[in-house]
PDB file of N, CA and C in Angstrom:
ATOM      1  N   UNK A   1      -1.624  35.034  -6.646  1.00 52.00           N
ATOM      2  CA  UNK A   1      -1.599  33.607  -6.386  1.00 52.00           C
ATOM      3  C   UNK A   1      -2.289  33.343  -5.052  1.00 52.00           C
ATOM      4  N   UNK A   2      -3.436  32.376  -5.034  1.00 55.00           N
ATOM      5  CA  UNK A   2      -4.049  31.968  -3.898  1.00 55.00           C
ATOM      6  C   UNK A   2      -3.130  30.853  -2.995  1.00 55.00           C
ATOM      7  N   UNK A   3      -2.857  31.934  -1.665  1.00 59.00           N
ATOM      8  CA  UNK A   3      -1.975  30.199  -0.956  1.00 59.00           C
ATOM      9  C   UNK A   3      -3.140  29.325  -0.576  1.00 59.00           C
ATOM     10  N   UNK A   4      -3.991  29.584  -0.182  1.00 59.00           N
ATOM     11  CA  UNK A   4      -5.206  28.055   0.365  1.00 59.00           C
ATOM     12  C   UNK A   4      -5.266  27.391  -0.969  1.00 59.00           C
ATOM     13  N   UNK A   5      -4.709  27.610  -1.521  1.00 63.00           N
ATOM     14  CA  UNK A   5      -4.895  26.712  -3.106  1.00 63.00           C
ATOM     15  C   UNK A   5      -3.865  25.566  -3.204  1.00 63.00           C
ATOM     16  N   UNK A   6      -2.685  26.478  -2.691  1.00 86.00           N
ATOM     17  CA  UNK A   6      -1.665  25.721  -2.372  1.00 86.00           C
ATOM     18  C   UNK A   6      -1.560  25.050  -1.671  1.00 86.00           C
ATOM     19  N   UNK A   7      -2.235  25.053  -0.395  1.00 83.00           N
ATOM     20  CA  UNK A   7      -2.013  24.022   0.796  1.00 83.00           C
ATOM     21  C   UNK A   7      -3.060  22.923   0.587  1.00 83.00           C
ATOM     22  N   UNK A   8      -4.338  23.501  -0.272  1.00 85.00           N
ATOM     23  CA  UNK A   8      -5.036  22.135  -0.750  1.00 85.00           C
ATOM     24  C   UNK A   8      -4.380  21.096  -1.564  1.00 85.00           C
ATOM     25  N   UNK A   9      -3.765  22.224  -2.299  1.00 87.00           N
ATOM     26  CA  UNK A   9      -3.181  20.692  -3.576  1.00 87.00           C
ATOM     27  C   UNK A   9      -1.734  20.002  -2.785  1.00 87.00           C
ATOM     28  N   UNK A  10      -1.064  20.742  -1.930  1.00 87.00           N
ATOM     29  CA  UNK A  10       0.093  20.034  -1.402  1.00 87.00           C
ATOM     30  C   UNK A  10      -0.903  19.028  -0.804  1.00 87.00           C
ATOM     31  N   UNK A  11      -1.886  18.894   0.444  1.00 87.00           N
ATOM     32  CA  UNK A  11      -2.859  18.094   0.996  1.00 87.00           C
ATOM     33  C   UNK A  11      -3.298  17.377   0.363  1.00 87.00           C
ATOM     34  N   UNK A  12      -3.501  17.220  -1.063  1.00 88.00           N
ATOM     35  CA  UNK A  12      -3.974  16.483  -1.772  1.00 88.00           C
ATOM     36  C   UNK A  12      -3.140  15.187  -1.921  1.00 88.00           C
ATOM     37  N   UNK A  13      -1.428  16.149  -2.501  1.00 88.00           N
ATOM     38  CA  UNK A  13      -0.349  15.210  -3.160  1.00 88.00           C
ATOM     39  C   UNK A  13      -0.044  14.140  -1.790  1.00 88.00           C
ATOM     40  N   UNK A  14      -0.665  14.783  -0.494  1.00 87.00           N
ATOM     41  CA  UNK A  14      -0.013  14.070   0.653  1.00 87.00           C
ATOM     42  C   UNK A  14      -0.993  12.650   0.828  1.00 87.00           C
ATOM     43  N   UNK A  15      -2.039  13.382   0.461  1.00 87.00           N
ATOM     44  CA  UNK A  15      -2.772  12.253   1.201  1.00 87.00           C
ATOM     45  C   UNK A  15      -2.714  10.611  -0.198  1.00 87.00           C
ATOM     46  N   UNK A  16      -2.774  11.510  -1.434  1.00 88.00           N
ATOM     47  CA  UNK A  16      -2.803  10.668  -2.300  1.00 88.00           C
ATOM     48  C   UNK A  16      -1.069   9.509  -1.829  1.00 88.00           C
ATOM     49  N   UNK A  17      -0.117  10.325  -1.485  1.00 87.00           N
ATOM     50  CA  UNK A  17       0.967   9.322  -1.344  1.00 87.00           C
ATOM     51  C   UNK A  17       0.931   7.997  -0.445  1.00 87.00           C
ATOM     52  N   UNK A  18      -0.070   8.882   0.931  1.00 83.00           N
ATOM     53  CA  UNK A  18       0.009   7.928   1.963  1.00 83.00           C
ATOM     54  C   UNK A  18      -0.813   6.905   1.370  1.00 83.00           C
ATOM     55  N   UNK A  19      -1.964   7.197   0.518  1.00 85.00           N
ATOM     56  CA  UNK A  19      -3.008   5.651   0.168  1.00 85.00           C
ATOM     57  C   UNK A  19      -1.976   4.822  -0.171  1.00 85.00           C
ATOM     58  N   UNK A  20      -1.320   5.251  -1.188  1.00 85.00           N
ATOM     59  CA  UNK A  20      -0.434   4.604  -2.002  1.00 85.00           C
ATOM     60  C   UNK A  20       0.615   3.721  -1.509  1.00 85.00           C
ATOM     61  N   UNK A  21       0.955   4.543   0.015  1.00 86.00           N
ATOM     62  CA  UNK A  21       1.978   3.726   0.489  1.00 86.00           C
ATOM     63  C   UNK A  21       0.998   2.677   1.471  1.00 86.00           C
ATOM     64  N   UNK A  22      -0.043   2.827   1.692  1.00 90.00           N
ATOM     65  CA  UNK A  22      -0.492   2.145   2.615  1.00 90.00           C
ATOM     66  C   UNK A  22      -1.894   0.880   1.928  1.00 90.00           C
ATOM     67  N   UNK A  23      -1.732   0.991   0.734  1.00 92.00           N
ATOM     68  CA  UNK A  23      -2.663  -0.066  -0.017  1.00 92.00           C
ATOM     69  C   UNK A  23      -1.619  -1.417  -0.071  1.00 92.00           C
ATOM     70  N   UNK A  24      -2.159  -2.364   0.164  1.00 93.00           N
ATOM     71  CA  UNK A  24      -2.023  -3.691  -0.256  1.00 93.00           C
ATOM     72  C   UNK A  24      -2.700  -4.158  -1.934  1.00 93.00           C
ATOM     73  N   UNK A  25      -1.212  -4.205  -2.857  1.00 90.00           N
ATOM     74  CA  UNK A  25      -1.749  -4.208  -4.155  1.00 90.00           C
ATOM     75  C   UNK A  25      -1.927  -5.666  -4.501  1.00 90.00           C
ATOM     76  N   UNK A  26      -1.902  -6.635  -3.953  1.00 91.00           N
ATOM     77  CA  UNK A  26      -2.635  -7.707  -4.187  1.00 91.00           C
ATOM     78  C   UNK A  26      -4.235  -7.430  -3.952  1.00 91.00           C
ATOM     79  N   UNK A  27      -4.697  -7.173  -2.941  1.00 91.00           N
ATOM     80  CA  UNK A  27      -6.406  -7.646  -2.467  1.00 91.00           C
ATOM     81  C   UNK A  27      -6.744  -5.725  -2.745  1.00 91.00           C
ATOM     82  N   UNK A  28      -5.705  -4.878  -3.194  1.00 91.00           N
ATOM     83  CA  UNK A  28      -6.288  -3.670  -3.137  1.00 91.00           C
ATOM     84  C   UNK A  28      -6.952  -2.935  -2.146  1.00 91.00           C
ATOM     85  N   UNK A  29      -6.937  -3.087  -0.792  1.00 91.00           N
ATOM     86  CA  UNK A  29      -7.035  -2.694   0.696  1.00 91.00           C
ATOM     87  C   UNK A  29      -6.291  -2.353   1.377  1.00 91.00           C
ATOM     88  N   UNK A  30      -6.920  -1.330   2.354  1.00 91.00           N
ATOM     89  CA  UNK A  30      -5.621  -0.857   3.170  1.00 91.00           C
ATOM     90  C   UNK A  30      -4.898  -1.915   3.767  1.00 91.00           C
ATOM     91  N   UNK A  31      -3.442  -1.552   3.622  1.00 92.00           N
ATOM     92  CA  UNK A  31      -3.067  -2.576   4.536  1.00 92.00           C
ATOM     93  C   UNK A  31      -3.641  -3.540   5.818  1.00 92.00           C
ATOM     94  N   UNK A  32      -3.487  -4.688   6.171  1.00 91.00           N
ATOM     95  CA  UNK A  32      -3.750  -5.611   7.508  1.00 91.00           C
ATOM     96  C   UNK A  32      -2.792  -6.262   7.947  1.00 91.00           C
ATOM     97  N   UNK A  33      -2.074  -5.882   8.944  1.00 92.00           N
ATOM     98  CA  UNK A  33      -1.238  -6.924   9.376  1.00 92.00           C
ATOM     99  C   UNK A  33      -0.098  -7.122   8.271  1.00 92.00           C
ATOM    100  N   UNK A  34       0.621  -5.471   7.706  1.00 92.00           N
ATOM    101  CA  UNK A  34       1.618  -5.694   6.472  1.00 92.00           C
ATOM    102  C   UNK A  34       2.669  -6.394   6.775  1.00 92.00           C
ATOM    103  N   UNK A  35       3.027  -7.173   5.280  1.00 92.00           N
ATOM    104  CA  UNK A  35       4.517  -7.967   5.795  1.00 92.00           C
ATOM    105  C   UNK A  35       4.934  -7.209   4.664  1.00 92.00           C
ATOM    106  N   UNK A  36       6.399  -6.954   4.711  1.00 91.00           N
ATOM    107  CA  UNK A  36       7.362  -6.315   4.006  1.00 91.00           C
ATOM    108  C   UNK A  36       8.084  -7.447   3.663  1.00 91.00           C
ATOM    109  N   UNK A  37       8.330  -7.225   2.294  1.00 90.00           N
ATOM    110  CA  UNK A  37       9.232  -8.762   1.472  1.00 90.00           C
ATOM    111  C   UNK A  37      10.459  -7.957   1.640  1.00 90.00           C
ATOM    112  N   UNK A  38      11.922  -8.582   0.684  1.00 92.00           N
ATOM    113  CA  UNK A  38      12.976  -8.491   0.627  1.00 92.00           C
ATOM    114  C   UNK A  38      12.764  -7.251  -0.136  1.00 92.00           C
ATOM    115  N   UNK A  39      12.404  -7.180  -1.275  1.00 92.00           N
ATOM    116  CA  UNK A  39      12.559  -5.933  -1.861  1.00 92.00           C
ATOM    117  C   UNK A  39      11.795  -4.771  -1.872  1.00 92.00           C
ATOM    118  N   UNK A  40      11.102  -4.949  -0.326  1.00 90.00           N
ATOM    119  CA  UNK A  40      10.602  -3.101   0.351  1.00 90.00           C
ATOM    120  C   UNK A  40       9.260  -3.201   0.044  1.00 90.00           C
ATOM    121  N   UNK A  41       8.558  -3.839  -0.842  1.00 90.00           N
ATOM    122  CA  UNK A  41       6.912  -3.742  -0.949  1.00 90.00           C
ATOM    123  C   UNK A  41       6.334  -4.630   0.432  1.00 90.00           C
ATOM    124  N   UNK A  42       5.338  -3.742   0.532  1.00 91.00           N
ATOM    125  CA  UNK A  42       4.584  -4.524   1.508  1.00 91.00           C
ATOM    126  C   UNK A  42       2.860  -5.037   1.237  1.00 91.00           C
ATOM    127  N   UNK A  43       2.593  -5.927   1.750  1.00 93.00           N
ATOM    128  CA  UNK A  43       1.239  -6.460   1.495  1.00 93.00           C
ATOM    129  C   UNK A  43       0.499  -6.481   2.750  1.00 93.00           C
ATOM    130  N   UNK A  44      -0.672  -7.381   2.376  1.00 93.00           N
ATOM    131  CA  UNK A  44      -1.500  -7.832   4.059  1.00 93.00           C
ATOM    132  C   UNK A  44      -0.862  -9.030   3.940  1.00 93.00           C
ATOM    133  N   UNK A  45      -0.753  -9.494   5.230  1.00 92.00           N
ATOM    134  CA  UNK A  45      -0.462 -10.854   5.567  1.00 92.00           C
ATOM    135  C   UNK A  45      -0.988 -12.026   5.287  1.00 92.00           C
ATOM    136  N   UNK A  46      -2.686 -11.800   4.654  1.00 90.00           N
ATOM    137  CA  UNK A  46      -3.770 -12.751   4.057  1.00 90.00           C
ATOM    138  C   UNK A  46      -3.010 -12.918   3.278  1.00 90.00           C
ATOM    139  N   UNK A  47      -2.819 -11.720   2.104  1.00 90.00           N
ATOM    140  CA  UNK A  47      -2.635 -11.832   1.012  1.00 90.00           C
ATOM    141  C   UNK A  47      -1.438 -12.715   0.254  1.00 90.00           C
ATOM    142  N   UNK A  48      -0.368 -12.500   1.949  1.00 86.00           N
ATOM    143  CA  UNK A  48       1.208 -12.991   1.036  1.00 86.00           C
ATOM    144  C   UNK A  48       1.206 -14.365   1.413  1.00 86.00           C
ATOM    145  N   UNK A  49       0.636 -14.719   3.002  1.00 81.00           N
ATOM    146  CA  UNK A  49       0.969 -16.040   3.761  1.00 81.00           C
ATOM    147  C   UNK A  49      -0.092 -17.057   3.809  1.00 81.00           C
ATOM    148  N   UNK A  50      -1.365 -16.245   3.154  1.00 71.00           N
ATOM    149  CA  UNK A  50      -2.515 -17.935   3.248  1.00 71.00           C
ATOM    150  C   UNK A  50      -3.550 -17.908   1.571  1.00 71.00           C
ATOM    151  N   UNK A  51      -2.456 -18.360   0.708  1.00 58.00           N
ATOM    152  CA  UNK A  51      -2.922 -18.941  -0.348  1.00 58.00           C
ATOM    153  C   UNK A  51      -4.329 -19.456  -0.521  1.00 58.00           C
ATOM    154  N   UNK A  52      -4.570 -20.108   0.079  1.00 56.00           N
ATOM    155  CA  UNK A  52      -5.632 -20.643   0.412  1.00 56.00           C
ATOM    156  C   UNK A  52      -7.055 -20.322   0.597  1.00 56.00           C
ATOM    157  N   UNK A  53      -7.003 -18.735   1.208  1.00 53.00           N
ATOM    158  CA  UNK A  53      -7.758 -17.698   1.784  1.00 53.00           C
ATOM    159  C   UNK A  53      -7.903 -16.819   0.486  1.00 53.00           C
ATOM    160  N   UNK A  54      -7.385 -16.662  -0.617  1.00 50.00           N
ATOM    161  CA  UNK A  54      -7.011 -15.769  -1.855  1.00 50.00           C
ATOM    162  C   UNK A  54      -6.875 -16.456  -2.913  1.00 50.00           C
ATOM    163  N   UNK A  55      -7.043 -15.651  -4.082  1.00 48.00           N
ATOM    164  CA  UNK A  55      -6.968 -16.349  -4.640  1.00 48.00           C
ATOM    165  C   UNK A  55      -5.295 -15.432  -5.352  1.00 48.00           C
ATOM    166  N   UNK A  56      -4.490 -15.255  -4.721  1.00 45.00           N
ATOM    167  CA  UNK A  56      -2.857 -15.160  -4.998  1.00 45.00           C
ATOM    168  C   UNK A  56      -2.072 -16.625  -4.678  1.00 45.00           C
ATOM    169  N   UNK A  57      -2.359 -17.683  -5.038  1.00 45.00           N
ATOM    170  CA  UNK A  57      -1.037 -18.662  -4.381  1.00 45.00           C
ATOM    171  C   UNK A  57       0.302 -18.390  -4.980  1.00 45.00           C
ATOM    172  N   UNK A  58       0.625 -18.138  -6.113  1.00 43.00           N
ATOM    173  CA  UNK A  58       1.530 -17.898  -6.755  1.00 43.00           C
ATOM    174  C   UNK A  58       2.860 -16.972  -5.650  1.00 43.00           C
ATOM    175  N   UNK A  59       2.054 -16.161  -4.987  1.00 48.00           N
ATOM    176  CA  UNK A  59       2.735 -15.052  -4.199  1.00 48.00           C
ATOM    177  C   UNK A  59       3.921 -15.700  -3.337  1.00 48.00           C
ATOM    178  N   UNK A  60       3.432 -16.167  -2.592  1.00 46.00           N
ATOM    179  CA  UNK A  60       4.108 -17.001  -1.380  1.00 46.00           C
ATOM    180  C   UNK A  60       5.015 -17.578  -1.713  1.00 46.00           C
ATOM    181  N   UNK A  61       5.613 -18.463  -2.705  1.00 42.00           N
ATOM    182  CA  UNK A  61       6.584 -18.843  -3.376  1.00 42.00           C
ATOM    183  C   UNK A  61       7.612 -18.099  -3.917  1.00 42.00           C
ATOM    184  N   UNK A  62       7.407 -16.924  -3.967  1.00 46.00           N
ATOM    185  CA  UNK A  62       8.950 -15.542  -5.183  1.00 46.00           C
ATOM    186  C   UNK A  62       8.602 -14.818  -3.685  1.00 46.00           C
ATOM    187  N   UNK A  63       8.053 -14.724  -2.536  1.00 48.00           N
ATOM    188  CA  UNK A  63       7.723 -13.704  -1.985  1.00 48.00           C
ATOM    189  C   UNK A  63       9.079 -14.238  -0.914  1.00 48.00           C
ATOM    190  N   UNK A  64      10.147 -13.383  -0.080  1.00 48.00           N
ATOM    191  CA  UNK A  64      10.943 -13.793   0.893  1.00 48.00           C
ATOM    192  C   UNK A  64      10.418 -12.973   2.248  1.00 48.00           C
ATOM    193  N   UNK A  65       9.750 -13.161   3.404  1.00 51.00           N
ATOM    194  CA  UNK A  65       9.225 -12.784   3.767  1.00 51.00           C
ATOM    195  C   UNK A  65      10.312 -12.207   5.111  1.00 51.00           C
ATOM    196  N   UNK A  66      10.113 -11.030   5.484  1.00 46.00           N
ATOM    197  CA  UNK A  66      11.285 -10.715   6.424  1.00 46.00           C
ATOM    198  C   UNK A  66      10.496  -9.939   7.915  1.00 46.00           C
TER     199      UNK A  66
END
C-alpha cells in the first residue's frame, strides 16, 4: 500500500470539504462577507441582504438573519 496515495486522497477529501463549506450556494462563489441564517447555512451578504443586486429576492424574506 502506497502512503503518498493516502495523504493525496485524504488532501483531496479536505480540500473538497472546505470549498463546500466555504461556497455561497446562491451566486455559487466563494463566500463575501458570509451571513449565517438561523439554521447554520451561510451565504454572501449580496446574495441574502440586497435583492435588488441579484437576482434571489425571494431569499431575504424565509432568510432570519443572525
Amino acid at each position: 500500500m502506497d502512503i503518498s496515495l493516502n495523504y493525496e486522497e485524504m488532501e483531496s477529501n479536505i480540500s473538497q470539504a472546505f470549498q463546500k463549506e466555504l461556497t455561497c450556494f446562491i451566486c455559487l462563489s466563494c463566500l463575501i462577507e458570509p451571513v449565517t441564517v438561523s439554521c447554520g447555512h451561510s451565504f454572501c451578504r449580496a446574495s441574502i441582504c440586497c435583492p435588488a443586486e441579484g437576482e434571489h429576492g425571494g431569499v431575504q424574506k424565509e432568510a432570519s438573519l443572525s
